[in-house]
Amino acid sequence: MNLFDLNGKVVLITGSGGGIGLEIGLGLAKSGAHVLLNGRNKEKLESALQKFETQALQASIQPFDVTKPEEISKAVESIIDQYGKIDVLINNAGIQRRHPLTEFPDAEWDEVLNINLKGAFLVAKKTVPFMIKNGGGKIINICSLQSELGRPTIAPYAAAKGGLKMLTRAMTVEWASHNIQVNAIGPGYFITEMTRKLADDPEFDQWIKSRTPANRWGMPEELVGTAVYLASAASDYVNGQIIYVDGGILASM
Ligand code: NAP
C-alpha cells in the first residue's frame, strides 16, 4: 500500500486560483486527487484549471466566497451531488492588509479576520457533516509564522493566524473521534502575489534571507510534500499538529 496515494480522493482547496493553494492543488492532483479549485474570481480559476488540463490532472472549479455562508452551502451541496463526498478540505484562502495598529481601519480589521479565520470555520462547518457521514476526512488549515510571532503593521493577520492555530486544535478535539484529522501547515516566507512587493524590495529580501537559516525564500511547490502527507493515510493518527515549513526561521533568534 502506498501511504501517500490520493487516488479517488476529492479535495477542496479554498483560495486556490493562484499562489500556495494552486501549487498544493497541482501537487495533490499529481498524487491522484481530484482537486476542486476555489476563489471569488471565476476567470482566475478557469486559467488555473488549464494548468491541470495541460498535465492531464483531475480538477474542476467551485467559485464561492469563504465569508458567505449561503454561497458555501450551495457549493458544498453541489460538490456532494456531483462527487458524492469531500475527503480533504484545505482552508487556504487568505489576505493581508498593512497599517500601524493605531491607524488600522476597522473595516480592514474585520475583512482580514473574516476571510483568514472565520472563513475556515464557515467552510468546515458545512463540510464536516458530510465527512462524518462518509466515515472520516482530513482538514488542513494554512497558518503562518504569524501564528507564533508578531510583525509590525500586520496585527489582524497575526490575530487571525494565531486564532487559526487554536481553531485547528479546537476542531481536533471535536472531530477526531469521527476519524477526521485536523492539522495545519505554517509556511514561512514564500513568493506569491501576497508577498511579491516584499520580495521585490531589496532591503526586505535581504532581511528575510539573513533571518532564514536556509538563506532563501520558499517556493510554493515546497509545501506539497507536507500537504500530501497531511491529506493521505500516512497521517491517519496525526491530530491537531501545526507543521512549520519555514527554512528554519522559528528555530532561530
Ligand atoms: P495569494 O496568492 O494572494 O492567494 C490567496 C487566495 O485567496 C487568492 O487566490 C484569492 O483569490 C483567495 N481569496 C481571498 N479571499 C477569498 C475569499 N473571501 N473567498 C475565497 N477565496 C478568497 O496568497 P498566498 O501567498 O498563496 O496565500 C495563501 C495562504 O497562505 C493564505 O492563507 C496566506 O495567509 C498563507 N500564507 C502565505 C505565506 C506566503 O509567504 N505567501 C506565508 C504564510 C502563510 P480571489 O481573490 O480570486 O478570491
GROMACS .gro file of N, CA and C in nm, residues 52-198:
model
  441
   52PHE      N    1  -0.405   2.229  -1.488
   52PHE     CA    2  -0.433   2.087  -1.461
   52PHE      C    3  -0.459   2.013  -1.592
   53GLU      N    4  -0.540   2.076  -1.678
   53GLU     CA    5  -0.580   2.008  -1.802
   53GLU      C    6  -0.460   1.980  -1.892
   54THR      N    7  -0.365   2.076  -1.898
   54THR     CA    8  -0.250   2.053  -1.986
   54THR      C    9  -0.162   1.938  -1.933
   55GLN      N   10  -0.175   1.905  -1.805
   55GLN     CA   11  -0.096   1.794  -1.750
   55GLN      C   12  -0.182   1.669  -1.727
   56ALA      N   13  -0.305   1.671  -1.782
   56ALA     CA   14  -0.400   1.559  -1.766
   56ALA      C   15  -0.424   1.526  -1.618
   57LEU      N   16  -0.435   1.631  -1.536
   57LEU     CA   17  -0.465   1.612  -1.394
   57LEU      C   18  -0.613   1.643  -1.370
   58GLN      N   19  -0.671   1.580  -1.267
   58GLN     CA   20  -0.816   1.595  -1.244
   58GLN      C   21  -0.845   1.716  -1.156
   59ALA      N   22  -0.931   1.806  -1.208
   59ALA     CA   23  -0.970   1.923  -1.128
   59ALA      C   24  -1.097   1.982  -1.185
   60SER      N   25  -1.164   2.064  -1.104
   60SER     CA   26  -1.278   2.143  -1.152
   60SER      C   27  -1.285   2.267  -1.065
   61ILE      N   28  -1.372   2.362  -1.104
   61ILE     CA   29  -1.373   2.488  -1.028
   61ILE      C   30  -1.502   2.502  -0.948
   62GLN      N   31  -1.491   2.566  -0.833
   62GLN     CA   32  -1.603   2.589  -0.742
   62GLN      C   33  -1.592   2.732  -0.689
   63PRO      N   34  -1.634   2.832  -0.769
   63PRO     CA   35  -1.621   2.970  -0.718
   63PRO      C   36  -1.717   2.995  -0.602
   64PHE      N   37  -1.668   3.045  -0.492
   64PHE     CA   38  -1.752   3.099  -0.384
   64PHE      C   39  -1.665   3.181  -0.291
   65ASP      N   40  -1.732   3.261  -0.209
   65ASP     CA   41  -1.662   3.347  -0.114
   65ASP      C   42  -1.668   3.279   0.023
   66VAL      N   43  -1.552   3.258   0.086
   66VAL     CA   44  -1.549   3.183   0.213
   66VAL      C   45  -1.614   3.259   0.329
   67THR      N   46  -1.652   3.385   0.305
   67THR     CA   47  -1.719   3.460   0.413
   67THR      C   48  -1.872   3.457   0.397
   68LYS      N   49  -1.921   3.389   0.292
   68LYS     CA   50  -2.065   3.394   0.265
   68LYS      C   51  -2.130   3.256   0.282
   69PRO      N   52  -2.195   3.235   0.399
   69PRO     CA   53  -2.249   3.102   0.430
   69PRO      C   54  -2.341   3.044   0.322
   70GLU      N   55  -2.424   3.129   0.258
   70GLU     CA   56  -2.516   3.074   0.158
   70GLU      C   57  -2.442   3.023   0.035
   71GLU      N   58  -2.339   3.100  -0.006
   71GLU     CA   59  -2.258   3.055  -0.121
   71GLU      C   60  -2.185   2.924  -0.087
   72ILE      N   61  -2.137   2.915   0.036
   72ILE     CA   62  -2.064   2.793   0.077
   72ILE      C   63  -2.159   2.673   0.074
   73SER      N   64  -2.278   2.691   0.132
   73SER     CA   65  -2.376   2.581   0.137
   73SER      C   66  -2.407   2.530  -0.003
   74LYS      N   67  -2.436   2.624  -0.094
   74LYS     CA   68  -2.470   2.584  -0.232
   74LYS      C   69  -2.356   2.507  -0.295
   75ALA      N   70  -2.233   2.558  -0.277
   75ALA     CA   71  -2.117   2.494  -0.340
   75ALA      C   72  -2.094   2.354  -0.280
   76VAL      N   73  -2.101   2.343  -0.148
   76VAL     CA   74  -2.075   2.212  -0.085
   76VAL      C   75  -2.182   2.112  -0.129
   77GLU      N   76  -2.309   2.157  -0.134
   77GLU     CA   77  -2.416   2.065  -0.177
   77GLU      C   78  -2.395   2.022  -0.323
   78SER      N   79  -2.351   2.117  -0.406
   78SER     CA   80  -2.332   2.077  -0.547
   78SER      C   81  -2.211   1.982  -0.561
   79ILE      N   82  -2.110   2.001  -0.477
   79ILE     CA   83  -1.995   1.906  -0.479
   79ILE      C   84  -2.043   1.766  -0.437
   80ILE      N   85  -2.125   1.762  -0.332
   80ILE     CA   86  -2.172   1.631  -0.283
   80ILE      C   87  -2.260   1.565  -0.390
   81ASP      N   88  -2.347   1.644  -0.457
   81ASP     CA   89  -2.430   1.587  -0.564
   81ASP      C   90  -2.343   1.530  -0.676
   82GLN      N   91  -2.237   1.604  -0.710
   82GLN     CA   92  -2.156   1.565  -0.825
   82GLN      C   93  -2.052   1.457  -0.795
   83TYR      N   94  -1.986   1.471  -0.678
   83TYR     CA   95  -1.873   1.380  -0.648
   83TYR      C   96  -1.901   1.285  -0.531
   84GLY      N   97  -2.011   1.312  -0.458
   84GLY     CA   98  -2.052   1.220  -0.350
   84GLY      C   99  -1.984   1.243  -0.217
   85LYS      N  100  -1.875   1.322  -0.215
   85LYS     CA  101  -1.800   1.337  -0.089
   85LYS      C  102  -1.696   1.448  -0.100
   86ILE      N  103  -1.646   1.491   0.015
   86ILE     CA  104  -1.525   1.574   0.020
   86ILE      C  105  -1.433   1.502   0.119
   87ASP      N  106  -1.322   1.448   0.069
   87ASP     CA  107  -1.230   1.375   0.157
   87ASP      C  108  -1.138   1.469   0.233
   88VAL      N  109  -1.097   1.577   0.165
   88VAL     CA  110  -0.997   1.667   0.223
   88VAL      C  111  -1.041   1.811   0.200
   89LEU      N  112  -1.038   1.890   0.307
   89LEU     CA  113  -1.063   2.034   0.295
   89LEU      C  114  -0.936   2.108   0.335
   90ILE      N  115  -0.889   2.196   0.247
   90ILE     CA  116  -0.773   2.278   0.282
   90ILE      C  117  -0.819   2.423   0.291
   91ASN      N  118  -0.817   2.477   0.412
   91ASN     CA  119  -0.857   2.617   0.435
   91ASN      C  120  -0.735   2.705   0.411
   92ASN      N  121  -0.727   2.755   0.287
   92ASN     CA  122  -0.607   2.829   0.243
   92ASN      C  123  -0.637   2.975   0.211
   93ALA      N  124  -0.764   3.010   0.182
   93ALA     CA  125  -0.796   3.148   0.140
   93ALA      C  126  -0.745   3.245   0.245
   94GLY      N  127  -0.681   3.352   0.199
   94GLY     CA  128  -0.629   3.449   0.295
   94GLY      C  129  -0.591   3.579   0.226
   95ILE      N  130  -0.592   3.686   0.305
   95ILE     CA  131  -0.549   3.817   0.254
   95ILE      C  132  -0.457   3.881   0.357
   96GLN      N  133  -0.388   3.985   0.312
   96GLN     CA  134  -0.301   4.063   0.402
   96GLN      C  135  -0.337   4.211   0.389
   97ARG      N  136  -0.340   4.284   0.497
   97ARG     CA  137  -0.357   4.430   0.495
   97ARG      C  138  -0.253   4.487   0.592
   98ARG      N  139  -0.192   4.600   0.553
   98ARG     CA  140  -0.083   4.655   0.635
   98ARG      C  141  -0.109   4.799   0.676
   99HIS      N  142  -0.113   4.826   0.807
   99HIS     CA  143  -0.121   4.961   0.865
   99HIS      C  144  -0.066   4.953   1.008
  100PRO      N  145  -0.012   5.064   1.059
  100PRO     CA  146   0.020   5.066   1.202
  100PRO      C  147  -0.108   5.040   1.281
  101LEU      N  148  -0.096   4.974   1.394
  101LEU     CA  149  -0.216   4.927   1.466
  101LEU      C  150  -0.309   5.041   1.509
  102THR      N  151  -0.251   5.155   1.553
  102THR     CA  152  -0.339   5.265   1.596
  102THR      C  153  -0.416   5.327   1.480
  103GLU      N  154  -0.369   5.302   1.357
  103GLU     CA  155  -0.437   5.360   1.239
  103GLU      C  156  -0.513   5.254   1.159
  104PHE      N  157  -0.522   5.133   1.212
  104PHE     CA  158  -0.583   5.025   1.131
  104PHE      C  159  -0.732   5.051   1.111
  105PRO      N  160  -0.779   5.064   0.986
  105PRO     CA  161  -0.924   5.086   0.965
  105PRO      C  162  -1.004   4.965   1.016
  106ASP      N  163  -1.110   4.994   1.091
  106ASP     CA  164  -1.193   4.887   1.149
  106ASP      C  165  -1.240   4.789   1.041
  107ALA      N  166  -1.281   4.845   0.925
  107ALA     CA  167  -1.337   4.760   0.820
  107ALA      C  168  -1.230   4.662   0.768
  108GLU      N  169  -1.104   4.708   0.762
  108GLU     CA  170  -0.999   4.617   0.713
  108GLU      C  171  -0.964   4.511   0.818
  109TRP      N  172  -0.972   4.550   0.945
  109TRP     CA  173  -0.955   4.450   1.053
  109TRP      C  174  -1.057   4.338   1.034
  110ASP      N  175  -1.185   4.379   1.017
  110ASP     CA  176  -1.293   4.279   1.002
  110ASP      C  177  -1.271   4.193   0.878
  111GLU      N  178  -1.227   4.256   0.770
  111GLU     CA  179  -1.206   4.183   0.644
  111GLU      C  180  -1.101   4.072   0.663
  112VAL      N  181  -0.990   4.107   0.729
  112VAL     CA  182  -0.883   4.007   0.749
  112VAL      C  183  -0.932   3.894   0.839
  113LEU      N  184  -0.997   3.930   0.950
  113LEU     CA  185  -1.045   3.826   1.042
  113LEU      C  186  -1.152   3.739   0.976
  114ASN      N  187  -1.240   3.802   0.897
  114ASN     CA  188  -1.349   3.726   0.834
  114ASN      C  189  -1.297   3.625   0.732
  115ILE      N  190  -1.202   3.668   0.650
  115ILE     CA  191  -1.152   3.576   0.547
  115ILE      C  192  -1.056   3.474   0.608
  116ASN      N  193  -0.957   3.522   0.685
  116ASN     CA  194  -0.847   3.434   0.728
  116ASN      C  195  -0.884   3.341   0.844
  117LEU      N  196  -0.984   3.381   0.924
  117LEU     CA  197  -1.018   3.296   1.040
  117LEU      C  198  -1.162   3.244   1.031
  118LYS      N  199  -1.257   3.336   1.021
  118LYS     CA  200  -1.398   3.291   1.022
  118LYS      C  201  -1.429   3.207   0.898
  119GLY      N  202  -1.363   3.238   0.785
  119GLY     CA  203  -1.385   3.161   0.662
  119GLY      C  204  -1.355   3.013   0.683
  120ALA      N  205  -1.248   2.983   0.758
  120ALA     CA  206  -1.212   2.842   0.782
  120ALA      C  207  -1.321   2.773   0.864
  121PHE      N  208  -1.375   2.845   0.962
  121PHE     CA  209  -1.486   2.791   1.042
  121PHE      C  210  -1.609   2.766   0.954
  122LEU      N  211  -1.645   2.866   0.872
  122LEU     CA  212  -1.768   2.855   0.793
  122LEU      C  213  -1.761   2.740   0.692
  123VAL      N  214  -1.647   2.726   0.625
  123VAL     CA  215  -1.638   2.619   0.523
  123VAL      C  216  -1.633   2.482   0.591
  124ALA      N  217  -1.560   2.472   0.702
  124ALA     CA  218  -1.553   2.344   0.773
  124ALA      C  219  -1.690   2.305   0.830
  125LYS      N  220  -1.762   2.405   0.881
  125LYS     CA  221  -1.894   2.378   0.940
  125LYS      C  222  -1.988   2.312   0.839
  126LYS      N  223  -1.982   2.356   0.713
  126LYS     CA  224  -2.070   2.299   0.610
  126LYS      C  225  -2.017   2.166   0.556
  127THR      N  226  -1.885   2.145   0.565
  127THR     CA  227  -1.823   2.027   0.503
  127THR      C  228  -1.820   1.906   0.596
  128VAL      N  229  -1.796   1.934   0.725
  128VAL     CA  230  -1.772   1.823   0.819
  128VAL      C  231  -1.891   1.727   0.834
  129PRO      N  232  -2.017   1.774   0.833
  129PRO     CA  233  -2.127   1.676   0.843
  129PRO      C  234  -2.118   1.569   0.733
  130PHE      N  235  -2.075   1.609   0.612
  130PHE     CA  236  -2.062   1.511   0.503
  130PHE      C  237  -1.941   1.420   0.526
  131MET      N  238  -1.834   1.475   0.584
  131MET     CA  239  -1.719   1.389   0.617
  131MET      C  240  -1.760   1.284   0.721
  132ILE      N  241  -1.837   1.327   0.819
  132ILE     CA  242  -1.880   1.234   0.924
  132ILE      C  243  -1.965   1.122   0.861
  133LYS      N  244  -2.058   1.160   0.773
  133LYS     CA  245  -2.143   1.059   0.705
  133LYS      C  246  -2.059   0.961   0.626
  134ASN      N  247  -1.947   1.014   0.572
  134ASN     CA  248  -1.862   0.933   0.484
  134ASN      C  249  -1.758   0.852   0.562
  135GLY      N  250  -1.756   0.865   0.694
  135GLY     CA  251  -1.665   0.785   0.776
  135GLY      C  252  -1.533   0.852   0.808
  136GLY      N  253  -1.517   0.979   0.768
  136GLY     CA  254  -1.394   1.050   0.808
  136GLY      C  255  -1.348   1.149   0.704
  137GLY      N  256  -1.234   1.210   0.729
  137GLY     CA  257  -1.180   1.309   0.636
  137GLY      C  258  -1.057   1.376   0.695
  138LYS      N  259  -1.009   1.474   0.622
  138LYS     CA  260  -0.887   1.548   0.662
  138LYS      C  261  -0.914   1.696   0.644
  139ILE      N  262  -0.871   1.777   0.739
  139ILE     CA  263  -0.874   1.921   0.723
  139ILE      C  264  -0.732   1.973   0.744
  140ILE      N  265  -0.689   2.059   0.653
  140ILE     CA  266  -0.557   2.122   0.666
  140ILE      C  267  -0.577   2.273   0.664
  141ASN      N  268  -0.545   2.338   0.774
  141ASN     CA  269  -0.557   2.484   0.781
  141ASN      C  270  -0.422   2.547   0.749
  142ILE      N  271  -0.422   2.649   0.662
  142ILE     CA  272  -0.295   2.712   0.629
  142ILE      C  273  -0.271   2.828   0.726
  143CYS      N  274  -0.183   2.802   0.821
  143CYS     CA  275  -0.146   2.901   0.923
  143CYS      C  276  -0.033   2.988   0.869
  144SER      N  277   0.061   3.028   0.955
  144SER     CA  278   0.167   3.122   0.915
  144SER      C  279   0.267   3.130   1.029
  145LEU      N  280   0.383   3.190   1.003
  145LEU     CA  281   0.474   3.222   1.115
  145LEU      C  282   0.404   3.315   1.212
  146GLN      N  283   0.307   3.394   1.159
  146GLN     CA  284   0.233   3.486   1.247
  146GLN      C  285   0.132   3.413   1.335
  147SER      N  286   0.125   3.280   1.324
  147SER     CA  287   0.053   3.201   1.426
  147SER      C  288   0.136   3.199   1.554
  148GLU      N  289   0.265   3.230   1.544
  148GLU     CA  290   0.357   3.226   1.660
  148GLU      C  291   0.422   3.361   1.690
  149LEU      N  292   0.448   3.441   1.585
  149LEU     CA  293   0.531   3.561   1.600
  149LEU      C  294   0.460   3.686   1.549
  150GLY      N  295   0.483   3.798   1.615
  150GLY     CA  296   0.428   3.925   1.567
  150GLY      C  297   0.521   3.992   1.467
  151ARG      N  298   0.465   4.083   1.388
  151ARG     CA  299   0.544   4.171   1.298
  151ARG      C  300   0.471   4.304   1.294
  152PRO      N  301   0.542   4.416   1.294
  152PRO     CA  302   0.472   4.545   1.288
  152PRO      C  303   0.384   4.556   1.163
  153THR      N  304   0.273   4.625   1.177
  153THR     CA  305   0.175   4.661   1.071
  153THR      C  306   0.082   4.548   1.025
  154ILE      N  307   0.093   4.429   1.081
  154ILE     CA  308   0.003   4.321   1.034
  154ILE      C  309  -0.071   4.255   1.151
  155ALA      N  310  -0.115   4.338   1.247
  155ALA     CA  311  -0.177   4.283   1.368
  155ALA      C  312  -0.299   4.194   1.343
  156PRO      N  313  -0.396   4.236   1.256
  156PRO     CA  314  -0.511   4.146   1.238
  156PRO      C  315  -0.473   4.014   1.172
  157TYR      N  316  -0.373   4.018   1.084
  157TYR     CA  317  -0.326   3.894   1.021
  157TYR      C  318  -0.271   3.800   1.130
  158ALA      N  319  -0.190   3.856   1.222
  158ALA     CA  320  -0.135   3.774   1.331
  158ALA      C  321  -0.246   3.723   1.422
  159ALA      N  322  -0.345   3.810   1.451
  159ALA     CA  323  -0.457   3.767   1.536
  159ALA      C  324  -0.535   3.654   1.468
  160ALA      N  325  -0.555   3.667   1.337
  160ALA     CA  326  -0.630   3.564   1.264
  160ALA      C  327  -0.550   3.433   1.257
  161LYS      N  328  -0.422   3.442   1.226
  161LYS     CA  329  -0.342   3.319   1.211
  161LYS      C  330  -0.315   3.253   1.346
  162GLY      N  331  -0.301   3.334   1.452
  162GLY     CA  332  -0.291   3.276   1.587
  162GLY      C  333  -0.422   3.207   1.621
  163GLY      N  334  -0.534   3.269   1.584
  163GLY     CA  335  -0.665   3.209   1.606
  163GLY      C  336  -0.683   3.080   1.527
  164LEU      N  337  -0.630   3.080   1.405
  164LEU     CA  338  -0.644   2.960   1.320
  164LEU      C  339  -0.566   2.842   1.379
  165LYS      N  340  -0.453   2.872   1.441
  165LYS     CA  341  -0.378   2.765   1.510
  165LYS      C  342  -0.467   2.703   1.619
  166MET      N  343  -0.531   2.786   1.700
  166MET     CA  344  -0.615   2.732   1.808
  166MET      C  345  -0.744   2.671   1.754
  167LEU      N  346  -0.794   2.724   1.641
  167LEU     CA  347  -0.912   2.662   1.579
  167LEU      C  348  -0.877   2.521   1.531
  168THR      N  349  -0.753   2.502   1.486
  168THR     CA  350  -0.706   2.369   1.444
  168THR      C  351  -0.718   2.271   1.561
  169ARG      N  352  -0.677   2.317   1.679
  169ARG     CA  353  -0.683   2.229   1.797
  169ARG      C  354  -0.828   2.210   1.842
  170ALA      N  355  -0.907   2.318   1.836
  170ALA     CA  356  -1.048   2.308   1.877
  170ALA      C  357  -1.125   2.213   1.784
  171MET      N  358  -1.098   2.220   1.655
  171MET     CA  359  -1.162   2.128   1.560
  171MET      C  360  -1.119   1.984   1.590
  172THR      N  361  -0.991   1.968   1.625
  172THR     CA  362  -0.938   1.834   1.654
  172THR      C  363  -1.015   1.770   1.769
  173VAL      N  364  -1.034   1.844   1.878
  173VAL     CA  365  -1.097   1.780   1.994
  173VAL      C  366  -1.245   1.750   1.967
  174GLU      N  367  -1.307   1.823   1.874
  174GLU     CA  368  -1.448   1.794   1.844
  174GLU      C  369  -1.464   1.683   1.740
  175TRP      N  370  -1.367   1.669   1.648
  175TRP     CA  371  -1.392   1.585   1.531
  175TRP      C  372  -1.299   1.464   1.517
  176ALA      N  373  -1.196   1.454   1.601
  176ALA     CA  374  -1.100   1.342   1.584
  176ALA      C  375  -1.170   1.207   1.604
  177SER      N  376  -1.271   1.202   1.692
  177SER     CA  377  -1.339   1.074   1.716
  177SER      C  378  -1.423   1.030   1.596
  178HIS      N  379  -1.446   1.121   1.502
  178HIS     CA  380  -1.517   1.085   1.377
  178HIS      C  381  -1.418   1.048   1.267
  179ASN      N  382  -1.295   1.018   1.305
  179ASN     CA  383  -1.191   0.985   1.207
  179ASN      C  384  -1.161   1.103   1.113
  180ILE      N  385  -1.171   1.223   1.168
  180ILE     CA  386  -1.131   1.342   1.091
  180ILE      C  387  -1.002   1.395   1.155
  181GLN      N  388  -0.895   1.399   1.074
  181GLN     CA  389  -0.769   1.452   1.124
  181GLN      C  390  -0.759   1.599   1.082
  182VAL      N  391  -0.746   1.686   1.182
  182VAL     CA  392  -0.733   1.830   1.154
  182VAL      C  393  -0.591   1.871   1.191
  183ASN      N  394  -0.519   1.923   1.095
  183ASN     CA  395  -0.381   1.969   1.117
  183ASN      C  396  -0.360   2.098   1.041
  184ALA      N  397  -0.242   2.158   1.057
  184ALA     CA  398  -0.214   2.284   0.988
  184ALA      C  399  -0.073   2.284   0.933
  185ILE      N  400  -0.055   2.366   0.829
  185ILE     CA  401   0.079   2.393   0.776
  185ILE      C  402   0.106   2.541   0.802
  186GLY      N  403   0.222   2.571   0.857
  186GLY     CA  404   0.262   2.710   0.880
  186GLY      C  405   0.376   2.746   0.785
  187PRO      N  406   0.345   2.806   0.670
  187PRO     CA  407   0.453   2.841   0.577
  187PRO      C  408   0.537   2.959   0.631
  188GLY      N  409   0.665   2.957   0.602
  188GLY     CA  410   0.749   3.075   0.627
  188GLY      C  411   0.724   3.176   0.516
  189TYR      N  412   0.829   3.232   0.459
  189TYR     CA  413   0.811   3.333   0.353
  189TYR      C  414   0.824   3.268   0.215
  190PHE      N  415   0.713   3.269   0.142
  190PHE     CA  416   0.704   3.207   0.009
  190PHE      C  417   0.668   3.315  -0.093
  191ILE      N  418   0.726   3.307  -0.211
  191ILE     CA  419   0.698   3.411  -0.311
  191ILE      C  420   0.566   3.380  -0.383
  192THR      N  421   0.468   3.470  -0.360
  192THR     CA  422   0.337   3.462  -0.427
  192THR      C  423   0.289   3.606  -0.449
  193GLU      N  424   0.166   3.622  -0.500
  193GLU     CA  425   0.109   3.757  -0.516
  193GLU      C  426   0.110   3.832  -0.384
  194MET      N  427   0.081   3.757  -0.273
  194MET     CA  428   0.070   3.821  -0.142
  194MET      C  429   0.203   3.884  -0.097
  195THR      N  430   0.314   3.822  -0.136
  195THR     CA  431   0.445   3.866  -0.086
  195THR      C  432   0.532   3.929  -0.195
  196ARG      N  433   0.473   3.943  -0.317
  196ARG     CA  434   0.552   3.991  -0.431
  196ARG      C  435   0.623   4.123  -0.401
  197LYS      N  436   0.548   4.220  -0.342
  197LYS     CA  437   0.607   4.351  -0.314
  197LYS      C  438   0.724   4.339  -0.217
  198LEU      N  439   0.710   4.250  -0.119
  198LEU     CA  440   0.819   4.230  -0.021
  198LEU      C  441   0.941   4.170  -0.091
   0.00000   0.00000   0.00000
